[in-house]
Short mmCIF file of N, CA and C in Angstrom, two decimals:
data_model
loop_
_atom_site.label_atom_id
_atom_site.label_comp_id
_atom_site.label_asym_id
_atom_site.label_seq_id
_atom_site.Cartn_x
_atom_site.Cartn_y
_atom_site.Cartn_z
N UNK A 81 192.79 -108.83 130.26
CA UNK A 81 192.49 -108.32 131.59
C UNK A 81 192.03 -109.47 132.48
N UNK A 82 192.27 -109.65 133.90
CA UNK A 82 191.97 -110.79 134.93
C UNK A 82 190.82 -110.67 135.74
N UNK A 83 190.10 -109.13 135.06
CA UNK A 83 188.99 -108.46 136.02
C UNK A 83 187.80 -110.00 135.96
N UNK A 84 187.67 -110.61 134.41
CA UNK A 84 186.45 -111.59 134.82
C UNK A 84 187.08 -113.03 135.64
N UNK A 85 188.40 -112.76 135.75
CA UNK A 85 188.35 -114.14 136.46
C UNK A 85 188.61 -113.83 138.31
N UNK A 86 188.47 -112.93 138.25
CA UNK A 86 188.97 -112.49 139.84
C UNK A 86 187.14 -112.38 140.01
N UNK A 87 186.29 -111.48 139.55
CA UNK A 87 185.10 -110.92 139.02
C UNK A 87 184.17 -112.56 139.55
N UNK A 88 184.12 -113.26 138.68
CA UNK A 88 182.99 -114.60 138.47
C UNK A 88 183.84 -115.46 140.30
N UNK A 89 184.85 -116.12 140.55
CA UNK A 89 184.87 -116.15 141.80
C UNK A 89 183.95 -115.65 143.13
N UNK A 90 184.38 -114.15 142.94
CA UNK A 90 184.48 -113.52 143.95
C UNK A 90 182.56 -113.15 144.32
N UNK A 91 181.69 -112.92 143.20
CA UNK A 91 180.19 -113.04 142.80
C UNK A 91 180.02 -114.52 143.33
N UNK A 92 180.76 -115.48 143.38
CA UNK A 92 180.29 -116.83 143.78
C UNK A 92 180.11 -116.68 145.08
N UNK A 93 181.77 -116.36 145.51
CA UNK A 93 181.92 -116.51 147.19
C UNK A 93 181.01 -115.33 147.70
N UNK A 94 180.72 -114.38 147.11
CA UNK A 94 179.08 -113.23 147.71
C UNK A 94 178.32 -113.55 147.81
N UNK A 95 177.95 -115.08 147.25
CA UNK A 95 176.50 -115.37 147.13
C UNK A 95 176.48 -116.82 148.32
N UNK A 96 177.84 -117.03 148.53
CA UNK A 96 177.71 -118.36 149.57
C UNK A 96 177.57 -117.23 150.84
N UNK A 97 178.44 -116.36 151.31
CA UNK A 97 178.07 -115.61 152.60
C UNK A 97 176.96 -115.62 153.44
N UNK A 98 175.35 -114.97 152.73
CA UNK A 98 174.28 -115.22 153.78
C UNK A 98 174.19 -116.35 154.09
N UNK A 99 174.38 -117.54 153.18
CA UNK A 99 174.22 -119.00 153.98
C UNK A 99 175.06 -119.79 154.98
N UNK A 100 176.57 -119.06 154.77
CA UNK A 100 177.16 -119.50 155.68
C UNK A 100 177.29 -118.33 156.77
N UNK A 101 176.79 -117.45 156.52
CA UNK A 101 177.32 -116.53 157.96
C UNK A 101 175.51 -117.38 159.11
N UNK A 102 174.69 -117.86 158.75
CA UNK A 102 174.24 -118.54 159.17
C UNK A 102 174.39 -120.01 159.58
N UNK A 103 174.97 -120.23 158.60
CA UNK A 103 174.62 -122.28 159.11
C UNK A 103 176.22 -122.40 159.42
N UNK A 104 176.94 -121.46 159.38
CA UNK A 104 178.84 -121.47 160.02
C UNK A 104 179.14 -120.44 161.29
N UNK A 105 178.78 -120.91 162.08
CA UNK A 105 179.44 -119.93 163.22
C UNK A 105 180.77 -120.10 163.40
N UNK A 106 181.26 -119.13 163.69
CA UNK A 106 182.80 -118.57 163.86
C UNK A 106 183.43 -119.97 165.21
N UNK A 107 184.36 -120.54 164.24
CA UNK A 107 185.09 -121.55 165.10
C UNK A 107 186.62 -121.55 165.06
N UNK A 108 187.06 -122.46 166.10
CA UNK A 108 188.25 -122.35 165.86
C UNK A 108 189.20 -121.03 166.03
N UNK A 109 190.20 -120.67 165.55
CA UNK A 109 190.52 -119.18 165.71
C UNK A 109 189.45 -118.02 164.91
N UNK A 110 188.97 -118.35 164.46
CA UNK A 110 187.88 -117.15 163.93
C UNK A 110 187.55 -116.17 164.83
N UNK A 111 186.81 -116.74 165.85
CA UNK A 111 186.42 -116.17 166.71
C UNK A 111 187.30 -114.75 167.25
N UNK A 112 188.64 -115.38 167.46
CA UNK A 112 189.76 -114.58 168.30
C UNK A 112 190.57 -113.66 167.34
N UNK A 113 190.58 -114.18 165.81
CA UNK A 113 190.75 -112.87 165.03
C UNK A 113 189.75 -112.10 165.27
N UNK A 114 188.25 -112.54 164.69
CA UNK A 114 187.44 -111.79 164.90
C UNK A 114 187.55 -110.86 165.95
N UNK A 115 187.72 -110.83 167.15
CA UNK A 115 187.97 -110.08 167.92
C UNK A 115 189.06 -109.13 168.10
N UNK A 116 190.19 -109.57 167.55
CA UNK A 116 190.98 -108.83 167.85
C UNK A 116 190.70 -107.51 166.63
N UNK A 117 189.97 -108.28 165.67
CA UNK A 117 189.80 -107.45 164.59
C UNK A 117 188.76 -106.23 164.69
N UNK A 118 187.85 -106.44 165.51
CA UNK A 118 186.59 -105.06 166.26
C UNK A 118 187.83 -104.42 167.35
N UNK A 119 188.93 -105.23 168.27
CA UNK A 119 188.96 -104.53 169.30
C UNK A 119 189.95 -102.75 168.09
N UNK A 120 190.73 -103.73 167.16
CA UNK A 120 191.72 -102.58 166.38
C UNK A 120 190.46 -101.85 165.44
N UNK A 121 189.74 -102.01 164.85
CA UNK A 121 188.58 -101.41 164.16
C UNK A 121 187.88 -100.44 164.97
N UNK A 122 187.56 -100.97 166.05
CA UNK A 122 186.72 -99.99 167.22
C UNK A 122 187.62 -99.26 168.05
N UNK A 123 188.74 -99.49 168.23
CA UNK A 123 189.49 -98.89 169.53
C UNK A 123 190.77 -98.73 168.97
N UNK A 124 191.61 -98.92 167.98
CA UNK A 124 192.65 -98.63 167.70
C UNK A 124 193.89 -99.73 168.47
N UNK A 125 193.45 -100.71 169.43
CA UNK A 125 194.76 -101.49 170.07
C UNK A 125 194.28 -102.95 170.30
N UNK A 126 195.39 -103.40 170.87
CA UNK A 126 195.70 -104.99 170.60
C UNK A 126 194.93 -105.53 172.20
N UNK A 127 194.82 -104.79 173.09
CA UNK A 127 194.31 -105.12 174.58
C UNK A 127 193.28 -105.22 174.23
N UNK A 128 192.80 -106.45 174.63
CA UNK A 128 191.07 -107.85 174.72
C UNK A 128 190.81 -107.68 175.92
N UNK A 129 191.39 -106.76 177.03
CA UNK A 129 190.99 -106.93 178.47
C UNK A 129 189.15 -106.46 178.41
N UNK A 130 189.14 -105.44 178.09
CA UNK A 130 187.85 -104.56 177.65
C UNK A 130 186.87 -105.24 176.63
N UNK A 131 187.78 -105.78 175.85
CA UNK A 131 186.61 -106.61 174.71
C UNK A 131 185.74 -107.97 175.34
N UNK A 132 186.80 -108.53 176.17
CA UNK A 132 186.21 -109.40 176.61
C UNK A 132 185.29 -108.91 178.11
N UNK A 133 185.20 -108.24 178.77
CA UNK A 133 184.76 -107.62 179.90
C UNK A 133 182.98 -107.18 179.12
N UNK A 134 183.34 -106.59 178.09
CA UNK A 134 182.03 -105.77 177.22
C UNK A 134 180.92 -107.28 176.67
N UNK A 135 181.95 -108.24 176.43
CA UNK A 135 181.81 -109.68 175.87
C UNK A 135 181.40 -108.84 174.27
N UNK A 136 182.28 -108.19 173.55
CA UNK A 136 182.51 -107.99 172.34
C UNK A 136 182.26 -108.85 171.26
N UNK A 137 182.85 -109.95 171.55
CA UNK A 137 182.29 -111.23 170.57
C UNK A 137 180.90 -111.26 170.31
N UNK A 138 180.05 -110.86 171.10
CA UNK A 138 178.39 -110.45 170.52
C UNK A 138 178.07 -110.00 169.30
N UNK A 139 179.22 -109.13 168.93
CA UNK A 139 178.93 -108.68 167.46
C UNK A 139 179.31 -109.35 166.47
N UNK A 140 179.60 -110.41 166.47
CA UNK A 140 180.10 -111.55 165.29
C UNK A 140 179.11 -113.08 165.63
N UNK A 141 178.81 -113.46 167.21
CA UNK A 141 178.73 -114.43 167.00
C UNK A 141 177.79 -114.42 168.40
N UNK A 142 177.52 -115.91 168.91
CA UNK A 142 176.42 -116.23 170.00
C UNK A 142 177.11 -116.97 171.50
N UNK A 143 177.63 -117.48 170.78
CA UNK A 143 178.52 -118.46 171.73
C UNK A 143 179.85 -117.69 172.47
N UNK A 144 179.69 -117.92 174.03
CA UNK A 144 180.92 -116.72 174.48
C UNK A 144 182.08 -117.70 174.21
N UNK A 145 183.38 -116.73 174.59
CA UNK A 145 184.86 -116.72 174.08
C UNK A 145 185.38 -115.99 175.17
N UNK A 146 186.85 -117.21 175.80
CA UNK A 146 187.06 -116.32 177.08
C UNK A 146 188.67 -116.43 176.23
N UNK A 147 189.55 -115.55 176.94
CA UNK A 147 191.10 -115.72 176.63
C UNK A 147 191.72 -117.48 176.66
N UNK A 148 192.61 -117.38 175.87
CA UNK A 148 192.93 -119.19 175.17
C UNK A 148 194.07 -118.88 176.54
N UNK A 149 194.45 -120.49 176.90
CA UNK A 149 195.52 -120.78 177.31
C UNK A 149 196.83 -120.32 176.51
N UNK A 150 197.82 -119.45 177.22
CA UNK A 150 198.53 -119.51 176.25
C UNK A 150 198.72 -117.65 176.25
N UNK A 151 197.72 -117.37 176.24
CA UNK A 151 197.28 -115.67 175.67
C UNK A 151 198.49 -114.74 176.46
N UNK A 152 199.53 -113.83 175.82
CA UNK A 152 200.39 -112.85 176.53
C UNK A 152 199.41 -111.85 177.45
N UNK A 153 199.71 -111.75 178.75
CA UNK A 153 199.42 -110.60 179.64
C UNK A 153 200.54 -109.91 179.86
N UNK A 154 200.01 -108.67 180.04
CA UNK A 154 200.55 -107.52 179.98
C UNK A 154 200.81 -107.31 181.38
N UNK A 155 202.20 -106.34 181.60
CA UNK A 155 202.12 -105.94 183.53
C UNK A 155 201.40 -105.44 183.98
N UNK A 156 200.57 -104.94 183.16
CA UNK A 156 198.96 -104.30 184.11
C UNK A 156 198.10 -105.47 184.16
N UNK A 157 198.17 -106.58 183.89
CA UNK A 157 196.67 -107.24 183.35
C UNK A 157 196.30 -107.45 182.25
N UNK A 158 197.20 -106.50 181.26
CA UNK A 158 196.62 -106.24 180.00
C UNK A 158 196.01 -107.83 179.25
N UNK A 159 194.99 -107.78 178.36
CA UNK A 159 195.08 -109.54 177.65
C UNK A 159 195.14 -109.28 176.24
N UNK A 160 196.06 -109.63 175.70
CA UNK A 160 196.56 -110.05 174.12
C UNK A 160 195.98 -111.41 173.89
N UNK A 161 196.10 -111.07 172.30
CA UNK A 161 195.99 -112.51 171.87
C UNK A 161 197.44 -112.67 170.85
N UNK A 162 197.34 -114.70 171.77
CA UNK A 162 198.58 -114.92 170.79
C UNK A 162 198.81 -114.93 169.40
N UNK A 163 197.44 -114.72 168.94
CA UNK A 163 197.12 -114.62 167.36
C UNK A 163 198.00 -113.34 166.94
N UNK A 164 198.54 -113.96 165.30
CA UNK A 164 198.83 -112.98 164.75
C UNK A 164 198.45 -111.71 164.53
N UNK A 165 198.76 -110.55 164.49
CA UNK A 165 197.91 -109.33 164.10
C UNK A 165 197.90 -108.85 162.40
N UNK A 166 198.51 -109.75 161.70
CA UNK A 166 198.34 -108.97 160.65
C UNK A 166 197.00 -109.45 160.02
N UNK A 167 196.48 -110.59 159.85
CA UNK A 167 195.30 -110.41 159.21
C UNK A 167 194.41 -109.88 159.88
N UNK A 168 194.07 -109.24 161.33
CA UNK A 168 192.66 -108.61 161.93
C UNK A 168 193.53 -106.99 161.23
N UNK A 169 194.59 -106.83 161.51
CA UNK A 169 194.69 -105.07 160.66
C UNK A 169 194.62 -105.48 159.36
N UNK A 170 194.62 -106.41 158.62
CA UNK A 170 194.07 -106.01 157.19
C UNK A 170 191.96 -105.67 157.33
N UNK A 171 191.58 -106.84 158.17
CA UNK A 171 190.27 -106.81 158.02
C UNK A 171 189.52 -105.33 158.78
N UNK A 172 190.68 -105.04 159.72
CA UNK A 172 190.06 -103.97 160.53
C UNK A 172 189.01 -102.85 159.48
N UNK A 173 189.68 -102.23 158.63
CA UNK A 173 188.78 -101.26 157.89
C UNK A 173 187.29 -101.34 157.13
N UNK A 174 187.29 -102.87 156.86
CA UNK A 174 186.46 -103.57 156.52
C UNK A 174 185.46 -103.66 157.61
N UNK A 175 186.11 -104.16 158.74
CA UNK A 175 185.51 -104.44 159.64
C UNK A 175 184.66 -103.15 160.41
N UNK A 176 185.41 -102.05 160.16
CA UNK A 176 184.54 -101.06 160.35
C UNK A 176 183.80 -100.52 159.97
N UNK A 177 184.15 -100.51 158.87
CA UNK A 177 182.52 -99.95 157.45
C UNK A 177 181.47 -100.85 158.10
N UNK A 178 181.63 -102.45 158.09
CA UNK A 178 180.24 -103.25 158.45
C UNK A 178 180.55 -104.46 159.03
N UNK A 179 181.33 -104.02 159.82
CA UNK A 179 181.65 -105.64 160.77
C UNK A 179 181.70 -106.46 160.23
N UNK A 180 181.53 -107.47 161.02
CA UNK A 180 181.30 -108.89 160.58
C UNK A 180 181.07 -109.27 158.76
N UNK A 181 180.14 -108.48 158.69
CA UNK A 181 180.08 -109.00 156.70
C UNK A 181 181.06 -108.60 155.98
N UNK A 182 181.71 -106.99 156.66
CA UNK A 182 182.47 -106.27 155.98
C UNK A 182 183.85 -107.18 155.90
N UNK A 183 184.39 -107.87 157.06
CA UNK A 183 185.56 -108.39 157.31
C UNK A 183 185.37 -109.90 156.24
N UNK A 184 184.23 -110.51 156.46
CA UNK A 184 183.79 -111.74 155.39
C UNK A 184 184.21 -111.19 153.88
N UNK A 185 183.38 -110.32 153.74
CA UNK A 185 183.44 -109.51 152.51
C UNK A 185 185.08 -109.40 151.44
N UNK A 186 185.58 -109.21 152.80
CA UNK A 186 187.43 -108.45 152.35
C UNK A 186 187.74 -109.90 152.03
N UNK A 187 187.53 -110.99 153.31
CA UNK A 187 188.11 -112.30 152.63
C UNK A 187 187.74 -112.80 151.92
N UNK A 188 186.35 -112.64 151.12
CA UNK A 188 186.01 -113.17 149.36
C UNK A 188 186.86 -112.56 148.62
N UNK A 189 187.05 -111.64 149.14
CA UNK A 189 187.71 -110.76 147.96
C UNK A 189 189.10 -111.58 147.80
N UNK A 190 190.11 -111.75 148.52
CA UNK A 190 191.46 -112.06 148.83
C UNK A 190 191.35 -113.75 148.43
N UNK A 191 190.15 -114.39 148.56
CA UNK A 191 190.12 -115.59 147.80
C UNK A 191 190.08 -115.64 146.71
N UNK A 192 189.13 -114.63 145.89
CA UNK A 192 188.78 -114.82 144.67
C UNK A 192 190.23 -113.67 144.09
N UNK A 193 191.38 -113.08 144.63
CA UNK A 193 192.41 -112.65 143.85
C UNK A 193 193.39 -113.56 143.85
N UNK A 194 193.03 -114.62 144.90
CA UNK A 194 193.59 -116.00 144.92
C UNK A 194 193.57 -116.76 143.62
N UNK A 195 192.34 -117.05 143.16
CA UNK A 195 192.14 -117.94 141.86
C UNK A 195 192.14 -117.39 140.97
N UNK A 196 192.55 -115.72 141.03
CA UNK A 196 193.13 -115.13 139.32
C UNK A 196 194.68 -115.21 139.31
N UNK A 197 195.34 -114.93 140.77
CA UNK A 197 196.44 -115.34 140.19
C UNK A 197 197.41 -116.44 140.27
N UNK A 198 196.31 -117.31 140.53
CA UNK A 198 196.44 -118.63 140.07
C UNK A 198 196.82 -119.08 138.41
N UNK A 199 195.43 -118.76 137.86
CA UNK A 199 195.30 -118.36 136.88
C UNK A 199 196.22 -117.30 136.41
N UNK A 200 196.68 -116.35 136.41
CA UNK A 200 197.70 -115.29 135.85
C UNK A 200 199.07 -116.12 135.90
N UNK A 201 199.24 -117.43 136.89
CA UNK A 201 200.87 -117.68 136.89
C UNK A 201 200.70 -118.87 135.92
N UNK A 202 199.75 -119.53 136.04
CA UNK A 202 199.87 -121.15 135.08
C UNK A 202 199.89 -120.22 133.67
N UNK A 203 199.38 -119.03 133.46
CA UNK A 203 199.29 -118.35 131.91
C UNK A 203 200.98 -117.75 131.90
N UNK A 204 201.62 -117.75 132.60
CA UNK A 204 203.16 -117.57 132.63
C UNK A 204 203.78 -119.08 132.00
N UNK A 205 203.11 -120.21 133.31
CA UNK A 205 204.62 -120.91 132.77
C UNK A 205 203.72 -121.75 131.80
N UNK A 206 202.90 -122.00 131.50
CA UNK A 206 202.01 -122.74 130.49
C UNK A 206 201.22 -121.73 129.36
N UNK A 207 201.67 -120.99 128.51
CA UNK A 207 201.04 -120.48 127.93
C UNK A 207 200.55 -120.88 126.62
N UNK A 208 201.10 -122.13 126.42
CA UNK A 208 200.69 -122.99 125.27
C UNK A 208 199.19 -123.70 125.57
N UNK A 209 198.82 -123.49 126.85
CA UNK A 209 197.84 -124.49 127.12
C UNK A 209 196.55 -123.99 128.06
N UNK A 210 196.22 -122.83 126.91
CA UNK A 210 195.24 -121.95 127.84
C UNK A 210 194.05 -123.06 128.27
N UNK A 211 193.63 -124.00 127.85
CA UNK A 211 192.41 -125.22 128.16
C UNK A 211 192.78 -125.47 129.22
N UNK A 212 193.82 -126.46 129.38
CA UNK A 212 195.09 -126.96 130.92
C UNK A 212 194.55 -125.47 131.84
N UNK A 213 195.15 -124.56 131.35
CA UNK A 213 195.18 -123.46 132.52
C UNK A 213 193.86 -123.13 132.85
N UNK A 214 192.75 -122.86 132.50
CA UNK A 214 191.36 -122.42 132.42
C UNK A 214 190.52 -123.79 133.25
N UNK A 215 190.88 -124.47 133.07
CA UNK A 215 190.67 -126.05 133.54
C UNK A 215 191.50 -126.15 135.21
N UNK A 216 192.12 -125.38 135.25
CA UNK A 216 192.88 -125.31 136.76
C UNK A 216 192.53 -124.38 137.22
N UNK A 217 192.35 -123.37 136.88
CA UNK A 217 192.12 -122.14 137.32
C UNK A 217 190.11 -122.71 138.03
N UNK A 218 189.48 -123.22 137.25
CA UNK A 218 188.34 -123.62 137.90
C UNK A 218 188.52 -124.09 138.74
N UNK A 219 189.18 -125.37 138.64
CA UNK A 219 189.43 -126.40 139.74
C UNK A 219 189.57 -125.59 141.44
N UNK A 220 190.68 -124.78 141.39
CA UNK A 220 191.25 -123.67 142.49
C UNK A 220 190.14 -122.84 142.67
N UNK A 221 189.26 -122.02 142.03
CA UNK A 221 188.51 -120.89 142.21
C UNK A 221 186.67 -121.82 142.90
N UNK A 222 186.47 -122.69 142.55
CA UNK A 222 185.34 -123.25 142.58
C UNK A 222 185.16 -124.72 143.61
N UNK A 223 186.34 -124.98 143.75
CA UNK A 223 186.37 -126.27 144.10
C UNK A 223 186.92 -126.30 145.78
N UNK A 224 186.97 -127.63 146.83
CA UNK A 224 187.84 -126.62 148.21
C UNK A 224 188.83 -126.87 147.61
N UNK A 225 189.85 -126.79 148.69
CA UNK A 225 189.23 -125.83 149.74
C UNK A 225 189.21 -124.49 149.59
N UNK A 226 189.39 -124.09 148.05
CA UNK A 226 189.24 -121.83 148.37
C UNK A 226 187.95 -122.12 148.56
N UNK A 227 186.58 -122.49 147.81
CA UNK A 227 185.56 -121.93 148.27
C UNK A 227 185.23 -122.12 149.64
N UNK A 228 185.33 -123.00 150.40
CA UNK A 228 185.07 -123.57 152.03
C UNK A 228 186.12 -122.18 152.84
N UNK A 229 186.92 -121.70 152.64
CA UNK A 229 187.96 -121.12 153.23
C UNK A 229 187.37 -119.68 152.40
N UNK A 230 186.48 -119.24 151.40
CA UNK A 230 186.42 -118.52 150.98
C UNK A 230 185.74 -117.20 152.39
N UNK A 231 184.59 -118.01 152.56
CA UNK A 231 184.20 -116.96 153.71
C UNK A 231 184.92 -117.32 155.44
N UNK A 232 185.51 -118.14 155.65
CA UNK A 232 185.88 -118.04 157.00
C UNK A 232 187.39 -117.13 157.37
N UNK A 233 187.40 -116.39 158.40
CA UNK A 233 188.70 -115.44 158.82
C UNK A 233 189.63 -116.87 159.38
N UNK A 234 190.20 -117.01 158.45
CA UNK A 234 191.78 -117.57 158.72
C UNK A 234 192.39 -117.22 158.14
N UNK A 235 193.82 -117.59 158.40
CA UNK A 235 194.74 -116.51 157.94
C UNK A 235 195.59 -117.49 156.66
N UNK A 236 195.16 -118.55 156.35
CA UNK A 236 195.37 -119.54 154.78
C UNK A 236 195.34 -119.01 153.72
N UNK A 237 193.95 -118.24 153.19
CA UNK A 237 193.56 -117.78 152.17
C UNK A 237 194.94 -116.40 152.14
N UNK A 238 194.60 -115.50 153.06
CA UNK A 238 195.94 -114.52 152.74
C UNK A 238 196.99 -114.76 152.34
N UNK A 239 197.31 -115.87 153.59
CA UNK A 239 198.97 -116.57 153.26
C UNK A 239 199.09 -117.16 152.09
N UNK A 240 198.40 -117.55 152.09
CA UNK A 240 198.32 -118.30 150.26
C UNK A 240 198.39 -117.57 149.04
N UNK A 241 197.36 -115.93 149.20
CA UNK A 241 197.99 -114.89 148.47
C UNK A 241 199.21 -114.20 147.89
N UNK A 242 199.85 -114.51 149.45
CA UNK A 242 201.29 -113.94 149.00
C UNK A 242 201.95 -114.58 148.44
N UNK A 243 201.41 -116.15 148.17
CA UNK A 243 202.52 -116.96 147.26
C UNK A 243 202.97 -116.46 145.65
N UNK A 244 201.88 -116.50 145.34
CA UNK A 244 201.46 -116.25 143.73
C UNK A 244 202.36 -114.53 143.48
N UNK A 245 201.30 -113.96 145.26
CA UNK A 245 201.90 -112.31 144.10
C UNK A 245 202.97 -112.32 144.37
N UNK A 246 204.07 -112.88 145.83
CA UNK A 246 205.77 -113.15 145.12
C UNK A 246 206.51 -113.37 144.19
N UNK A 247 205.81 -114.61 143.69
CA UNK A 247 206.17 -115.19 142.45
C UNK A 247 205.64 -114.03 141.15
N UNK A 248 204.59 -113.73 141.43
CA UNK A 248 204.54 -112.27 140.15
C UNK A 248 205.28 -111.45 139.96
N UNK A 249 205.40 -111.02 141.15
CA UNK A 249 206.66 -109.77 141.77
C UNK A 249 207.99 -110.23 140.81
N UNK A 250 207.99 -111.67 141.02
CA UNK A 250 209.58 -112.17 140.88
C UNK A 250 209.37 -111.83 139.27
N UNK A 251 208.36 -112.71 138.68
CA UNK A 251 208.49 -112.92 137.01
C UNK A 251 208.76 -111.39 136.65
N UNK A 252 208.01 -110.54 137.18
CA UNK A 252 207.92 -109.17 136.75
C UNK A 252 209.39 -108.18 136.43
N UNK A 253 210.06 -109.16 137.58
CA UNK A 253 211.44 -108.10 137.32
C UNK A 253 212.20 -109.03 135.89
N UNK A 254 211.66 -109.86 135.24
CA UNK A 254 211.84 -110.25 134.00
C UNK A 254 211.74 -109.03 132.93
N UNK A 255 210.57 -108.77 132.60
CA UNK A 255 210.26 -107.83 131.83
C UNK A 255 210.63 -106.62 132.15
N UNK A 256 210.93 -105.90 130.72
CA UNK A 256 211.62 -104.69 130.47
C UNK A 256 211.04 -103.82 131.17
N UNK A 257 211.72 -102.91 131.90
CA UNK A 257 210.57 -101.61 132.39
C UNK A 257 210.87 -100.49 131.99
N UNK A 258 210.02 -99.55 131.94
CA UNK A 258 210.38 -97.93 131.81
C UNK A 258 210.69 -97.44 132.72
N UNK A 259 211.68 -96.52 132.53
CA UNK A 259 212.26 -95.78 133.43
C UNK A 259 211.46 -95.11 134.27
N UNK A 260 211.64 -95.59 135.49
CA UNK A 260 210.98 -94.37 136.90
C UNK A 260 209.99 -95.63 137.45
N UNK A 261 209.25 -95.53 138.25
CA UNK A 261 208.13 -95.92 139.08
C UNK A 261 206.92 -95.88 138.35
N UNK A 262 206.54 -96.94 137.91
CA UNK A 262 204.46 -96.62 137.79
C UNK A 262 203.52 -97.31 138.81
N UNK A 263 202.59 -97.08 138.43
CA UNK A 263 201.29 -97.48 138.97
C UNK A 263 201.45 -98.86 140.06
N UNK A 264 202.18 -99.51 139.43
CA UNK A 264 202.10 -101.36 139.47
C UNK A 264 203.65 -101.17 140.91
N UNK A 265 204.70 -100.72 140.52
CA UNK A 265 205.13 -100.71 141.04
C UNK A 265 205.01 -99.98 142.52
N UNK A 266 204.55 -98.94 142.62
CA UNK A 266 204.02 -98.25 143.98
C UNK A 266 202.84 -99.27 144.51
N UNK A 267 201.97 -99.52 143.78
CA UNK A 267 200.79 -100.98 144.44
C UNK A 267 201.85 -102.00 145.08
N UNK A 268 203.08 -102.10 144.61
CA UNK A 268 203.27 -103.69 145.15
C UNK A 268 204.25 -103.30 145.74
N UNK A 269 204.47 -102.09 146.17
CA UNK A 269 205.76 -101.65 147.39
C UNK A 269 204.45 -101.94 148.47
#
């Protein structure tokens, strides 16, 4: 089972959070996921006209945030951000249970399933060399940049997710299956 190596990570990156949601304020695009991520959590849509008017960013951080050069307007006025939307709708639900920690929270999590299946693919193509693999698998789970990237909203740690579980996806249609749909397969549709 991968539960203790996803498990011991992810207890690490929980325990760096109070110190960095203090001594790391939201930089860089953080900020502007962050936001887009309360405006879909709180309001259901992609328009920052209102978020920024309310100065919304209050609930994550100290320092104001006006629209980037660059940002799509809408024929009303509307203000988008050019930021992607898929990682603020993954964090959104998170983000609504408890804001700001909740959305931190989701991305420990997505780091530390980072360095199991890290670990789960070197135990594919190296399985002669569980030391080698256990020895990498630290390196990735403990070392940067996942832990530095562990608590900040960028969209690396995700993207980086999907590498591994592709490549799982892929090995998987290796092995024999039983007939019909299970568990594993409806998770990874």
């Amino acid at each position: 089972s991968g539960l203790p190596f996803a498990d011991l990570p992810f207890r690490v990156y929980l325990a760096l959070l109070p110190w960095s949601a203090t001594h790391h304020p939201p930089d860089g695009d953080e900020p502007y996921y962050l936001l887009l991520t309360h405006s879909m959590a709180n309001e259901g849509d992609v328009d920052l006209t209102d978020n920024y008017a309310r100065e919304d960013w209050r609930h994550f951080m100290d320092r104001a945030i006006e629209p980037q050069p660059g940002d799509p307007v809408g024929p009303g006025g509307e203000l988008y951000s050019r930021h992607n939307m898929l990682l603020p709708l993954v964090l959104a639900p998170a983000y609504r249970l408890a804001g700001k920690a909740g959305a931190l929270v989701w991305m420990a999590a997505m780091a530390a399933a980072l360095a199991w299946m890290t670990l789960r693919l070197a135990r594919h193509y190296t399985p002669d060399l569980p030391g080698a693999n256990l020895l990498a698998y630290g390196a990735v789970a403990f070392a940067s940049p996942l832990v530095l990237y562990s608590y900040q909203v960028w969209v690396e740690v995700p993207a980086a997710l999907l590498t591994p579980f592709a490549l799982d996806q892929i090995l998987a249609l290796e092995r024999p299956r039983p007939a019909g749909w299970g568990r594993d397969q409806w998770l990874g549709i």
